[in-house]
Amino acid sequence: METIKIEIFWEDKNYCCGWGCGNFGAVLCTDKNIDDLKSEFENSIKTQVADMVAEGEELPGWLADGDYRIEYTLAVSALLRQAERFTTLAVISRFTGINQKLLSHYANSVKVPRPAQRERIVSGLHAIGQQFLAVR
């Protein structure tokens, strides 16, 4: 089974993702909701594959047979926008030690953090989650 790796970003007030492959072309999707984005993306791939198979176009066997799974990851921009549903950038700043203005740049895709900075953000979000879990 093949894995299609998709990274979801936040761009211009929407979540977005895309994927392309050789003879297949590309699928690009945007939506205000991550779950709807994933559903739209998966339906778009299935529809495009079905149309191409019906027209006799050549596709990789695994794609034509549906022998794939989709693995999603969130870019820091999407991760921060998703986290804002539950907390604020000010709180994330306190838990990560990253300046709130810099977090805002990451959330708005103005800047892209280094991998170590991404880890600090993820660790900070986990620490915030632990605080919620400690409430009795």
PDB file of C-alpha atoms in Angstrom:
ATOM      1  CA  MET A   1       0.000   0.000   0.000  1.00  0.00           C
ATOM      2  CA  GLU A   2       1.285   3.455  -0.934  1.00  0.00           C
ATOM      3  CA  THR A   3       1.129   6.458   1.358  1.00  0.00           C
ATOM      4  CA  ILE A   4       0.181   9.878   0.051  1.00  0.00           C
ATOM      5  CA  LYS A   5       1.709  12.408   2.440  1.00  0.00           C
ATOM      6  CA  ILE A   6      -0.189  15.669   2.659  1.00  0.00           C
ATOM      7  CA  GLU A   7       0.763  18.758   4.625  1.00  0.00           C
ATOM      8  CA  ILE A   8      -2.052  21.128   5.523  1.00  0.00           C
ATOM      9  CA  PHE A   9      -1.257  24.846   5.673  1.00  0.00           C
ATOM     10  CA  TRP A  10      -3.130  27.990   6.687  1.00  0.00           C
ATOM     11  CA  GLU A  11      -3.137  30.570   3.928  1.00  0.00           C
ATOM     12  CA  ASP A  12      -5.306  33.627   3.425  1.00  0.00           C
ATOM     13  CA  LYS A  13      -8.028  32.668   5.959  1.00  0.00           C
ATOM     14  CA  ASN A  14      -8.319  29.038   4.774  1.00  0.00           C
ATOM     15  CA  TYR A  15      -6.722  25.673   5.347  1.00  0.00           C
ATOM     16  CA  CYS A  16      -5.183  24.349   2.137  1.00  0.00           C
ATOM     17  CA  CYS A  17      -3.378  21.313   0.783  1.00  0.00           C
ATOM     18  CA  GLY A  18      -2.329  19.850  -2.513  1.00  0.00           C
ATOM     19  CA  TRP A  19      -0.762  16.807  -4.127  1.00  0.00           C
ATOM     20  CA  GLY A  20       0.404  15.842  -7.574  1.00  0.00           C
ATOM     21  CA  CYS A  21       1.862  12.792  -9.263  1.00  0.00           C
ATOM     22  CA  GLY A  22       3.293  12.152 -12.753  1.00  0.00           C
ATOM     23  CA  ASN A  23       0.486  11.426 -15.237  1.00  0.00           C
ATOM     24  CA  PHE A  24      -2.184  12.132 -12.631  1.00  0.00           C
ATOM     25  CA  GLY A  25      -1.829  15.898 -12.466  1.00  0.00           C
ATOM     26  CA  ALA A  26      -2.634  17.679  -9.228  1.00  0.00           C
ATOM     27  CA  VAL A  27      -5.370  18.187  -6.670  1.00  0.00           C
ATOM     28  CA  LEU A  28      -5.519  21.439  -4.708  1.00  0.00           C
ATOM     29  CA  CYS A  29      -8.152  22.129  -2.055  1.00  0.00           C
ATOM     30  CA  THR A  30      -9.010  24.899   0.386  1.00  0.00           C
ATOM     31  CA  ASP A  31     -11.613  25.101   3.131  1.00  0.00           C
ATOM     32  CA  LYS A  32     -12.266  26.926   6.386  1.00  0.00           C
ATOM     33  CA  ASN A  33     -12.542  23.603   8.271  1.00  0.00           C
ATOM     34  CA  ILE A  34      -9.839  20.914   8.438  1.00  0.00           C
ATOM     35  CA  ASP A  35     -12.249  17.973   8.426  1.00  0.00           C
ATOM     36  CA  ASP A  36     -14.098  19.382   5.405  1.00  0.00           C
ATOM     37  CA  LEU A  37     -10.767  20.013   3.689  1.00  0.00           C
ATOM     38  CA  LYS A  38      -9.716  16.384   4.169  1.00  0.00           C
ATOM     39  CA  SER A  39     -13.062  15.112   2.895  1.00  0.00           C
ATOM     40  CA  GLU A  40     -12.931  17.399  -0.143  1.00  0.00           C
ATOM     41  CA  PHE A  41      -9.347  16.351  -0.872  1.00  0.00           C
ATOM     42  CA  GLU A  42     -10.122  12.627  -0.662  1.00  0.00           C
ATOM     43  CA  ASN A  43     -13.232  13.001  -2.828  1.00  0.00           C
ATOM     44  CA  SER A  44     -11.270  15.032  -5.385  1.00  0.00           C
ATOM     45  CA  ILE A  45      -8.626  12.334  -5.734  1.00  0.00           C
ATOM     46  CA  LYS A  46     -11.249   9.573  -6.063  1.00  0.00           C
ATOM     47  CA  THR A  47     -13.207  11.553  -8.644  1.00  0.00           C
ATOM     48  CA  GLN A  48     -10.134  12.416 -10.698  1.00  0.00           C
ATOM     49  CA  VAL A  49      -8.921   8.795 -10.616  1.00  0.00           C
ATOM     50  CA  ALA A  50     -12.365   7.492 -11.655  1.00  0.00           C
ATOM     51  CA  ASP A  51     -12.574   9.996 -14.520  1.00  0.00           C
ATOM     52  CA  MET A  52      -9.089   9.140 -15.751  1.00  0.00           C
ATOM     53  CA  VAL A  53      -9.724   5.376 -15.568  1.00  0.00           C
ATOM     54  CA  ALA A  54     -13.037   5.827 -17.449  1.00  0.00           C
ATOM     55  CA  GLU A  55     -11.202   7.748 -20.183  1.00  0.00           C
ATOM     56  CA  GLY A  56      -8.518   5.053 -20.433  1.00  0.00           C
ATOM     57  CA  GLU A  57      -5.707   7.267 -19.228  1.00  0.00           C
ATOM     58  CA  GLU A  58      -2.644   5.648 -17.713  1.00  0.00           C
ATOM     59  CA  LEU A  59      -2.213   5.839 -13.947  1.00  0.00           C
ATOM     60  CA  PRO A  60       0.066   4.101 -11.476  1.00  0.00           C
ATOM     61  CA  GLY A  61      -1.593   0.780 -10.569  1.00  0.00           C
ATOM     62  CA  TRP A  62      -1.762   1.523  -6.863  1.00  0.00           C
ATOM     63  CA  LEU A  63      -3.610   4.777  -7.552  1.00  0.00           C
ATOM     64  CA  ALA A  64      -6.052   3.263 -10.040  1.00  0.00           C
ATOM     65  CA  ASP A  65      -6.751   0.364  -7.644  1.00  0.00           C
ATOM     66  CA  GLY A  66      -7.223   2.636  -4.640  1.00  0.00           C
ATOM     67  CA  ASP A  67      -4.334   0.877  -2.886  1.00  0.00           C
ATOM     68  CA  TYR A  68      -3.240   3.947  -0.934  1.00  0.00           C
ATOM     69  CA  ARG A  69      -3.771   5.730   2.321  1.00  0.00           C
ATOM     70  CA  ILE A  70      -3.537   9.434   2.995  1.00  0.00           C
ATOM     71  CA  GLU A  71      -1.387  10.671   5.856  1.00  0.00           C
ATOM     72  CA  TYR A  72      -2.008  14.245   6.943  1.00  0.00           C
ATOM     73  CA  THR A  73       0.302  16.506   8.921  1.00  0.00           C
ATOM     74  CA  LEU A  74      -0.292  20.075   9.973  1.00  0.00           C
ATOM     75  CA  ALA A  75       2.192  22.764   9.055  1.00  0.00           C
ATOM     76  CA  VAL A  76       2.835  25.156  11.948  1.00  0.00           C
ATOM     77  CA  SER A  77       0.489  27.727  10.391  1.00  0.00           C
ATOM     78  CA  ALA A  78      -2.426  25.251  10.422  1.00  0.00           C
ATOM     79  CA  LEU A  79      -1.393  23.848  13.804  1.00  0.00           C
ATOM     80  CA  LEU A  80      -1.522  27.281  15.433  1.00  0.00           C
ATOM     81  CA  ARG A  81      -4.820  28.194  13.754  1.00  0.00           C
ATOM     82  CA  GLN A  82      -6.332  24.917  14.944  1.00  0.00           C
ATOM     83  CA  ALA A  83      -4.995  25.517  18.485  1.00  0.00           C
ATOM     84  CA  GLU A  84      -6.589  28.974  18.539  1.00  0.00           C
ATOM     85  CA  ARG A  85      -9.962  27.233  18.760  1.00  0.00           C
ATOM     86  CA  PHE A  86      -9.016  26.283  22.349  1.00  0.00           C
ATOM     87  CA  THR A  87      -6.475  28.851  23.521  1.00  0.00           C
ATOM     88  CA  THR A  88      -4.745  32.083  22.513  1.00  0.00           C
ATOM     89  CA  LEU A  89      -1.368  32.906  21.024  1.00  0.00           C
ATOM     90  CA  ALA A  90      -0.551  34.706  24.287  1.00  0.00           C
ATOM     91  CA  VAL A  91      -0.984  31.465  26.243  1.00  0.00           C
ATOM     92  CA  ILE A  92       0.955  29.492  23.632  1.00  0.00           C
ATOM     93  CA  SER A  93       3.704  32.113  23.897  1.00  0.00           C
ATOM     94  CA  ARG A  94       3.949  31.647  27.673  1.00  0.00           C
ATOM     95  CA  PHE A  95       4.169  27.857  27.364  1.00  0.00           C
ATOM     96  CA  THR A  96       6.665  27.829  24.493  1.00  0.00           C
ATOM     97  CA  GLY A  97       8.785  30.858  25.332  1.00  0.00           C
ATOM     98  CA  ILE A  98       8.324  32.048  21.753  1.00  0.00           C
ATOM     99  CA  ASN A  99       7.439  35.701  21.247  1.00  0.00           C
ATOM    100  CA  GLN A 100       3.727  36.181  20.514  1.00  0.00           C
ATOM    101  CA  LYS A 101       4.464  38.342  17.464  1.00  0.00           C
ATOM    102  CA  LEU A 102       6.675  35.601  16.014  1.00  0.00           C
ATOM    103  CA  LEU A 103       3.920  33.044  16.678  1.00  0.00           C
ATOM    104  CA  SER A 104       1.545  35.335  14.785  1.00  0.00           C
ATOM    105  CA  HIS A 105       3.963  35.390  11.844  1.00  0.00           C
ATOM    106  CA  TYR A 106       4.021  31.576  11.902  1.00  0.00           C
ATOM    107  CA  ALA A 107       0.212  31.377  12.151  1.00  0.00           C
ATOM    108  CA  ASN A 108      -0.209  33.734   9.182  1.00  0.00           C
ATOM    109  CA  SER A 109       2.410  31.946   7.035  1.00  0.00           C
ATOM    110  CA  VAL A 110       4.574  35.082   7.014  1.00  0.00           C
ATOM    111  CA  LYS A 111       7.456  33.008   8.393  1.00  0.00           C
ATOM    112  CA  VAL A 112       8.135  29.277   8.515  1.00  0.00           C
ATOM    113  CA  PRO A 113       9.774  27.974  11.701  1.00  0.00           C
ATOM    114  CA  ARG A 114      12.777  25.686  11.803  1.00  0.00           C
ATOM    115  CA  PRO A 115      12.081  22.077  12.889  1.00  0.00           C
ATOM    116  CA  ALA A 116      13.372  22.755  16.424  1.00  0.00           C
ATOM    117  CA  GLN A 117      10.990  25.691  16.758  1.00  0.00           C
ATOM    118  CA  ARG A 118       8.111  23.496  15.554  1.00  0.00           C
ATOM    119  CA  GLU A 119       8.977  21.009  18.302  1.00  0.00           C
ATOM    120  CA  ARG A 120       8.852  23.798  20.916  1.00  0.00           C
ATOM    121  CA  ILE A 121       5.382  24.723  19.695  1.00  0.00           C
ATOM    122  CA  VAL A 122       4.139  21.129  19.733  1.00  0.00           C
ATOM    123  CA  SER A 123       5.601  20.591  23.222  1.00  0.00           C
ATOM    124  CA  GLY A 124       3.956  23.799  24.425  1.00  0.00           C
ATOM    125  CA  LEU A 125       0.586  22.707  23.048  1.00  0.00           C
ATOM    126  CA  HIS A 126       0.977  19.349  24.773  1.00  0.00           C
ATOM    127  CA  ALA A 127       1.744  21.141  28.052  1.00  0.00           C
ATOM    128  CA  ILE A 128      -1.393  23.267  27.627  1.00  0.00           C
ATOM    129  CA  GLY A 129      -3.397  20.100  26.966  1.00  0.00           C
ATOM    130  CA  GLN A 130      -1.992  18.527  30.137  1.00  0.00           C
ATOM    131  CA  GLN A 131      -3.282  21.533  32.084  1.00  0.00           C
ATOM    132  CA  PHE A 132      -6.772  20.911  30.691  1.00  0.00           C
ATOM    133  CA  LEU A 133      -6.546  17.203  31.510  1.00  0.00           C
ATOM    134  CA  ALA A 134      -5.584  18.001  35.113  1.00  0.00           C
ATOM    135  CA  VAL A 135      -8.919  19.779  35.702  1.00  0.00           C
ATOM    136  CA  ARG A 136     -11.229  17.687  37.883  1.00  0.00           C
TER     137      ARG A 136
END
